[in-house]
Short mmCIF file of C-alpha atoms and ligand atoms in Angstrom, two decimals:
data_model
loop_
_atom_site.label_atom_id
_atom_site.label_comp_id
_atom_site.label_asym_id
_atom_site.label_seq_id
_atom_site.Cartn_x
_atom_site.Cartn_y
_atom_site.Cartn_z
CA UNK A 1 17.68 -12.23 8.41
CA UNK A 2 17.76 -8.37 9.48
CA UNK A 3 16.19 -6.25 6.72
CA UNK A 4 16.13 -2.62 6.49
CA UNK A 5 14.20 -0.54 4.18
CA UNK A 6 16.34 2.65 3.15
CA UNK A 7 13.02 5.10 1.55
CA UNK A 8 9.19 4.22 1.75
CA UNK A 9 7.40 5.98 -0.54
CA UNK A 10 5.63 4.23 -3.04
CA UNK A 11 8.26 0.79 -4.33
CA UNK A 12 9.36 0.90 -0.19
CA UNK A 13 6.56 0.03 1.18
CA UNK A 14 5.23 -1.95 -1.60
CA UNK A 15 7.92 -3.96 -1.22
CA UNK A 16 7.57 -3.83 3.27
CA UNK A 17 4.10 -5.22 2.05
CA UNK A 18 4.74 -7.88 -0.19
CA UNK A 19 8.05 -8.83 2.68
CA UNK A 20 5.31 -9.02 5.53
CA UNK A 21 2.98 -10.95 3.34
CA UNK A 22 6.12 -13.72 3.66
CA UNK A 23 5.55 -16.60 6.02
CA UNK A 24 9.21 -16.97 6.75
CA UNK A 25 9.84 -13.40 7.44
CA UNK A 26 8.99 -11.90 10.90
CA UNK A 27 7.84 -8.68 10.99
CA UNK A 28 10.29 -8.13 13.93
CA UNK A 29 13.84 -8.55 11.56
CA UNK A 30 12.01 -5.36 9.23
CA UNK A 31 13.37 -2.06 9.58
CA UNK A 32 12.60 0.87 7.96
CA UNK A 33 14.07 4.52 7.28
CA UNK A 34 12.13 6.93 5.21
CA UNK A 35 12.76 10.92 4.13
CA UNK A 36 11.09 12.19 7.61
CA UNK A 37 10.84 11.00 10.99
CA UNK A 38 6.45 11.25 10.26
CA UNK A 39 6.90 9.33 7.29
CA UNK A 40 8.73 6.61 8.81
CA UNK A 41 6.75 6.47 12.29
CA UNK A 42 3.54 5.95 10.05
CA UNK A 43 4.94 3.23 7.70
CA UNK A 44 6.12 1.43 10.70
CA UNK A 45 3.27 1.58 12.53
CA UNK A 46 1.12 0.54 9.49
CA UNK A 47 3.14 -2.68 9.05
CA UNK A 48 3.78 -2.82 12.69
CA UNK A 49 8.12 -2.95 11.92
CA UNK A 50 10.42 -1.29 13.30
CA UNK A 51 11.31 2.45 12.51
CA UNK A 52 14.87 3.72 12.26
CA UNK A 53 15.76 6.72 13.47
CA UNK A 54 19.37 7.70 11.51
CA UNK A 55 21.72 5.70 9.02
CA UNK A 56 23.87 4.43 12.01
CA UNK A 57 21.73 1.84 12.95
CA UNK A 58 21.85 0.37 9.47
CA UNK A 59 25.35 -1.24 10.89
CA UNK A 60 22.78 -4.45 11.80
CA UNK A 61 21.62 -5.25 8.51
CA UNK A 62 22.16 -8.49 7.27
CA UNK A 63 20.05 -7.00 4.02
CA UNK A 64 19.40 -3.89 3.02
CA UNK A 65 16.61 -2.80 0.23
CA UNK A 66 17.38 0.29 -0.79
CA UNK A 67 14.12 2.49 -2.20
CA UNK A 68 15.02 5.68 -2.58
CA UNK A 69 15.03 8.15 -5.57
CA UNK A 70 17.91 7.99 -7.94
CA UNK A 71 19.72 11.56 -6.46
CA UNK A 72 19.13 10.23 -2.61
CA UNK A 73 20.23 6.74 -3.71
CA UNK A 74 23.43 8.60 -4.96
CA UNK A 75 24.59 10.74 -2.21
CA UNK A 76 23.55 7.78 0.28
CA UNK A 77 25.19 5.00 -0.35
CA UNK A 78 28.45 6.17 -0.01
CA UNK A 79 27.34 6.97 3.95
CA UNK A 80 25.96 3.27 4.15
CA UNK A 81 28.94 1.89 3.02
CA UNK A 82 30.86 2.89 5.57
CA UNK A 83 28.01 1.85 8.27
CA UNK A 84 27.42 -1.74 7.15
CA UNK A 85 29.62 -4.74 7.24
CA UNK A 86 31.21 -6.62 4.14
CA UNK A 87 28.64 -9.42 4.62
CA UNK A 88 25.24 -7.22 4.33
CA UNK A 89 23.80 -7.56 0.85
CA UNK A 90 22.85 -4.62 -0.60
CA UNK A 91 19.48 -4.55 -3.27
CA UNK A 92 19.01 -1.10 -5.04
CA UNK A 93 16.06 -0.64 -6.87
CA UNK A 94 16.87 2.95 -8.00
CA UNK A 95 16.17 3.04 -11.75
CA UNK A 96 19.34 3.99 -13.63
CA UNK A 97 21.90 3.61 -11.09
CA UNK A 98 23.21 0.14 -12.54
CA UNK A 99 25.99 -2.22 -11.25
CA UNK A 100 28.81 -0.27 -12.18
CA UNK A 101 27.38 2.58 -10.57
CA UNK A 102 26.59 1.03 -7.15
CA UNK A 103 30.15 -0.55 -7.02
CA UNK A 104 31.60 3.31 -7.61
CA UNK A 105 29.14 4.26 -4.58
CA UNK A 106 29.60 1.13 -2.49
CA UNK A 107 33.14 0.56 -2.95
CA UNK A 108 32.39 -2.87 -3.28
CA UNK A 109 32.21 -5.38 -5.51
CA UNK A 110 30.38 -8.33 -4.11
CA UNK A 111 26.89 -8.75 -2.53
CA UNK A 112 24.90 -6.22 -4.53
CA UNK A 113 22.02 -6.56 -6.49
CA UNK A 114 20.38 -4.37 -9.01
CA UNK A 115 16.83 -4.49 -9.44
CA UNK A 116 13.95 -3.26 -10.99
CA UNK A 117 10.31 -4.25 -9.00
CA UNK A 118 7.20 -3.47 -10.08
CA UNK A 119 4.19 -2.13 -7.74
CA UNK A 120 2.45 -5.74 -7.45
CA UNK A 121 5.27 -6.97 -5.21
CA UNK A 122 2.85 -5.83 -2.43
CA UNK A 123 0.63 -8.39 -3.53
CA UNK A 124 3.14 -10.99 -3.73
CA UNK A 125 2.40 -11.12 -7.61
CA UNK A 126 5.48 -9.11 -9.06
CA UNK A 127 7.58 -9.35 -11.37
CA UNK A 128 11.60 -8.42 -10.21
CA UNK A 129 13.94 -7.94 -12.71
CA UNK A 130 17.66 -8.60 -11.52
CA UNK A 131 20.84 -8.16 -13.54
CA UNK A 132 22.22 -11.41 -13.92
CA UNK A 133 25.92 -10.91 -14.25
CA UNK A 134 26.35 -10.31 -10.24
CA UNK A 135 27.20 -12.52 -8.26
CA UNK A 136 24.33 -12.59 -5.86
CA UNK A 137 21.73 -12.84 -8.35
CA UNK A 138 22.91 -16.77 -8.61
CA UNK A 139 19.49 -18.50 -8.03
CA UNK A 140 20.79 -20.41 -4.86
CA UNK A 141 21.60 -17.88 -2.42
CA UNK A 142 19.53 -16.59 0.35
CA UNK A 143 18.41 -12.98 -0.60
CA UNK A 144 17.19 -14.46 -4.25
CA UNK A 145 15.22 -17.12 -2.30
CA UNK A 146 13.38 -13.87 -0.12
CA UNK A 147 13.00 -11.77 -3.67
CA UNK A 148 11.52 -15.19 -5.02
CA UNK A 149 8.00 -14.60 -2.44
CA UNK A 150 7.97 -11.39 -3.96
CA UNK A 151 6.88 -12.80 -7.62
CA UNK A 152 8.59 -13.69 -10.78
CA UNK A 153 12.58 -13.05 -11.18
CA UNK A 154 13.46 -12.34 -14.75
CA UNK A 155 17.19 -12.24 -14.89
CA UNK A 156 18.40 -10.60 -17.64
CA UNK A 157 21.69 -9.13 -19.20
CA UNK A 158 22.29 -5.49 -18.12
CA UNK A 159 21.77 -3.98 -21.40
CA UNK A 160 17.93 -5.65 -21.09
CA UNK A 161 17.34 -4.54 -17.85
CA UNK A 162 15.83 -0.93 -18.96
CA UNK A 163 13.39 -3.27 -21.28
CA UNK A 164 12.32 -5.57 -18.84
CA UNK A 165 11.55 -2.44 -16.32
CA UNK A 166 9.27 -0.57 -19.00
CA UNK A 167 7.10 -3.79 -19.85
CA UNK A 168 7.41 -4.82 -15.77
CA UNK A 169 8.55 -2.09 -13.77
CA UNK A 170 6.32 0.64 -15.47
CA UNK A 171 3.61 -0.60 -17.50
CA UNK A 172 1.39 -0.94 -14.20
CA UNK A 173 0.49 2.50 -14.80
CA UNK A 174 -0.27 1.84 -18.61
CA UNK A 175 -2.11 -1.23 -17.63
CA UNK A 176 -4.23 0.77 -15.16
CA UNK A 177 -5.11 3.76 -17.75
CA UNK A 178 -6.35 0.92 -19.51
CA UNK A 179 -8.24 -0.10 -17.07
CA UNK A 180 -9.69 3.49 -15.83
CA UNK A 181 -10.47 4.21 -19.48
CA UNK A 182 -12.48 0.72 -19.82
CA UNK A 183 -14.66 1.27 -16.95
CA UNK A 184 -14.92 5.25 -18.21
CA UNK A 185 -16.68 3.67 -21.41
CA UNK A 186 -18.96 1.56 -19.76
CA UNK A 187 -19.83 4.47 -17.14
CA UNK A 188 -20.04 6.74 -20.83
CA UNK A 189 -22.91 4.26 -21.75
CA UNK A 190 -24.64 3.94 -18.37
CA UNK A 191 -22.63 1.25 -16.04
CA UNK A 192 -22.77 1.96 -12.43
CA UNK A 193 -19.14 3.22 -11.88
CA UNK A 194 -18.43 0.75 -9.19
CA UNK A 195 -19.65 -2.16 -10.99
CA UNK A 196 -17.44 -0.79 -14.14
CA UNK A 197 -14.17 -1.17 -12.33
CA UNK A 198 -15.35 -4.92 -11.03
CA UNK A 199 -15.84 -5.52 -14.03
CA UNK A 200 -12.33 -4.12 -15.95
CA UNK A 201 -10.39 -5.38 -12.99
CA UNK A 202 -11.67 -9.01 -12.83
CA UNK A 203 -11.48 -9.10 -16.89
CA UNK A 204 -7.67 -8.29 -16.10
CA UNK A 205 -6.94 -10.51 -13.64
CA UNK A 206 -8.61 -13.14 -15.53
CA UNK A 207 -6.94 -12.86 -19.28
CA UNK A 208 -3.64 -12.75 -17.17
CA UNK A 209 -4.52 -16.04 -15.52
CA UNK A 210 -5.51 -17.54 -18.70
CA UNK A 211 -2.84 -16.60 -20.72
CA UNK A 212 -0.19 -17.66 -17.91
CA UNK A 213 -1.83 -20.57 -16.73
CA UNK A 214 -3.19 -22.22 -20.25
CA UNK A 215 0.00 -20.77 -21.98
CA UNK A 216 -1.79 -19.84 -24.77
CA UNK A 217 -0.59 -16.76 -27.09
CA UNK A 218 -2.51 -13.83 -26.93
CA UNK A 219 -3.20 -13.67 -30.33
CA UNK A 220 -5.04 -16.82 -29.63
CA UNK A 221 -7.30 -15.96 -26.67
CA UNK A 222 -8.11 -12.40 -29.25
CA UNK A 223 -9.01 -14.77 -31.93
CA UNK A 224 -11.13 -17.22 -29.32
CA UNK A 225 -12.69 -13.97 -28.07
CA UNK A 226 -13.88 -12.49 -31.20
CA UNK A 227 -16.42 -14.35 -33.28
CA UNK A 228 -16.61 -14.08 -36.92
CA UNK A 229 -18.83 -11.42 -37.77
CA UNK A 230 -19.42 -10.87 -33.94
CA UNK A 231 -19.10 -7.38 -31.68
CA UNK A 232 -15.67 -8.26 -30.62
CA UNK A 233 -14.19 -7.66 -34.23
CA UNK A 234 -15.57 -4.63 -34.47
CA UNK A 235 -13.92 -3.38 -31.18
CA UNK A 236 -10.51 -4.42 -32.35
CA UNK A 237 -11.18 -2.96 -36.02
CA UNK A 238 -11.68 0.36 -34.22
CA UNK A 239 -8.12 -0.61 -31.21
CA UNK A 240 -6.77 -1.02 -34.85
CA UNK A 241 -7.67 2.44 -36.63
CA UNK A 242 -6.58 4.63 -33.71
CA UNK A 243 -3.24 2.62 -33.56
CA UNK A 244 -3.52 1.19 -30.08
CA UNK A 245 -1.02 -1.17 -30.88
CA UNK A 246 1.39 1.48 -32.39
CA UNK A 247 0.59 4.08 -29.38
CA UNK A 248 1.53 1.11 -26.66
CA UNK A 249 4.99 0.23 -28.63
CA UNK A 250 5.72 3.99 -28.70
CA UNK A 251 4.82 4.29 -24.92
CA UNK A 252 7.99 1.36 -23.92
CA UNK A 253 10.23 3.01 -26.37
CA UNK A 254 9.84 6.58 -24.95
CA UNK A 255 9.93 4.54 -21.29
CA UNK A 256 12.90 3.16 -22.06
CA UNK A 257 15.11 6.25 -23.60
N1 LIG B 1 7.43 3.33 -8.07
C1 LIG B 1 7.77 2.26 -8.78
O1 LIG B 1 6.91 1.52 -9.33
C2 LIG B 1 9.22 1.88 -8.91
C3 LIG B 1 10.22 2.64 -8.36
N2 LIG B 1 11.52 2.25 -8.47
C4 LIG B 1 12.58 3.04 -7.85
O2 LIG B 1 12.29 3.19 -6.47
C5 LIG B 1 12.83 4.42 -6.01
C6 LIG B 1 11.75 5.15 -5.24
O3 LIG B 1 10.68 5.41 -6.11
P1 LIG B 1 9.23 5.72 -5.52
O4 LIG B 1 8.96 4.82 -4.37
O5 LIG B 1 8.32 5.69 -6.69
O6 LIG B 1 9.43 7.22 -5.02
P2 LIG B 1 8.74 7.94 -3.77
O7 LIG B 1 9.01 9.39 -3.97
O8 LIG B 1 7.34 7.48 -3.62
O9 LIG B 1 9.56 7.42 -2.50
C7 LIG B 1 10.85 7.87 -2.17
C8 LIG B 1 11.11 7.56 -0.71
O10 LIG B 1 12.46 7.88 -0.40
C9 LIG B 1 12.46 8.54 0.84
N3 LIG B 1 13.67 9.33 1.02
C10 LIG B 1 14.02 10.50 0.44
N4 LIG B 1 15.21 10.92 0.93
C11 LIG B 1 15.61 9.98 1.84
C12 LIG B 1 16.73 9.84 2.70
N5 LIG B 1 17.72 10.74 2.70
N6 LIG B 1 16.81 8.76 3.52
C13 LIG B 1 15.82 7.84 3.52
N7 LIG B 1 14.74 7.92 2.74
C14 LIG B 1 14.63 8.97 1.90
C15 LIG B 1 11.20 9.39 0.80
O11 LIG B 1 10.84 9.86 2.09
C16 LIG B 1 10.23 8.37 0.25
O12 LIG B 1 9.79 7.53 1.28
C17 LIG B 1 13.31 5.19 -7.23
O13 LIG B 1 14.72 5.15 -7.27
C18 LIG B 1 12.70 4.44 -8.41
O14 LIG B 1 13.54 4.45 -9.55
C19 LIG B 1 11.88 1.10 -9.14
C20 LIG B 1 10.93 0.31 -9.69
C21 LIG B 1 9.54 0.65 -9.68
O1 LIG B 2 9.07 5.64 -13.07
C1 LIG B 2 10.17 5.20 -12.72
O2 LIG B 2 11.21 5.79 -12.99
C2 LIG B 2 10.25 3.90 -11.95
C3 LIG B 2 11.11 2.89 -12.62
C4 LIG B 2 10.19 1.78 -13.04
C5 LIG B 2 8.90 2.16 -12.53
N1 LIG B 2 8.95 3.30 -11.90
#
């Protein structure tokens, strides 16, 4: 399968990552096509694929992932759809240009997929949500299969999908001000700063391994953590006071509007 990459900033090349990481992908079939002919020559070389010099040659693609921001994504796709075939499958991960949207700017109404990936895709560990009411979001086909080494699909109604991309697609960055401000407390009282991220990353990595592997609720694993008149209590008393619970469930609200 031909893939080309249409923008590599940040979600493009996460997702060229996460594609390379694939054993039954060769590195040969990627393409990519970025903003600026520097841009492109560097991603290319850094994943060792092959750079694309104009739109035209997106005419091979038996897939195409496009990655680029929601204005590009809408003055661009009308060009592609007159370069590629009926037969390419088309994946747009621009946030808020939804399936009705893409058919307008495709003039098409089959093989399309709207999705919204988050940043670990480049890790393999993702989680991609898809619209479920087209057609090529069936489970069976062979684009859902690729998506599938990319991490979890969550397909979901359209009318979800904003939801899904603001707990997914967006609270990476929440998750990692989290992080940065845990390992600014323990640097606050003295930790090596170094050590303090090991330490906040690794506790991450391991309460989401725990609470996906043991399928335990996380109210449980809070209540195994803290021990009756323990320190752990005393943390969430204070998580509690400054409404860190409230502040998070305003934070996917305002994401989502
Ligand atoms: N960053 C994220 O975590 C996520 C981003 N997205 C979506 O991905 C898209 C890109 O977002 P980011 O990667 O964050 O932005 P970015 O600004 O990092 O990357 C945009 C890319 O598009 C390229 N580009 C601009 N004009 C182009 C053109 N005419 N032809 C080809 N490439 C062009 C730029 O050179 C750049 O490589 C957006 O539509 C966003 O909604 C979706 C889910 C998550
Ligand atoms: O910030 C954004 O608009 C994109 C969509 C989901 C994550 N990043």
């Amino acid at each position: 399968m031909n893939i080309y990459v249409l923008g590599a900033g940040s979600m493009g090349a996460a997702l060229i990552a996460g594609l390379c990481n694939l054993e039954n992908v060769s590195r040969e079939n990627i393409y990519v096509l970025s903003g600026h002919t520097e841009s492109t020559a560097k991603i290319a070389h850094k994943y060792q694929i092959n750079p694309v010099g104009q739109l035209a040659e997106f005419s091979g693609a038996d897939l195409v992932i496009n990655a680029t921001p929601v204005d590009v994504t809408r003055t661009i796709l009308p060009k592609l759809a007159s370069i590629i075939t009926a037969e390419t499958v088309v994946v747009s991960v621009a946030y808020g240009v939804d399936v009705p949207e893409l058919k307008q700017l495709l003039g098409r109404v089959t093989g399309l997929i709207y999705m919204i990936p988050n940043i670990p895709v480049s890790v393999n560990q993702g989680v991609l949500a898809v619209d479920s009411t087209v057609d090529q979001a069936s489970e069976d086909t062979p684009v859902m299969e690729l998506l599938r080494g990319l991490g979890q699909i969550v397909r979901v109604e359209a009318d979800l999908l904003d939801v899904v991309s603001a707990g997914g697609g967006s609270a990476p960055a929440f998750a990692a001000i989290f992080v940065e401000a845990l390992a600014d407390s323990m640097v606050l009282h003295g930790l090596g700063r170094k050590v303090a991220y090991q330490v906040a990353e690794q506790m991450l990595r391991g309460t989401a391994s725990l609470l996906l592997d043991r399928q335990i609720l996380p109210a449980q694993l809070k209540d195994l953590v803290a021990s009756p008149g323990g320190s752990t209590i005393r943390g969430v008393n204070a998580l509690e006071q400054h409404g860190f619970r409230a502040a998070v469930m305003e934070a996917i609200t305002k994401t989502i509007a």
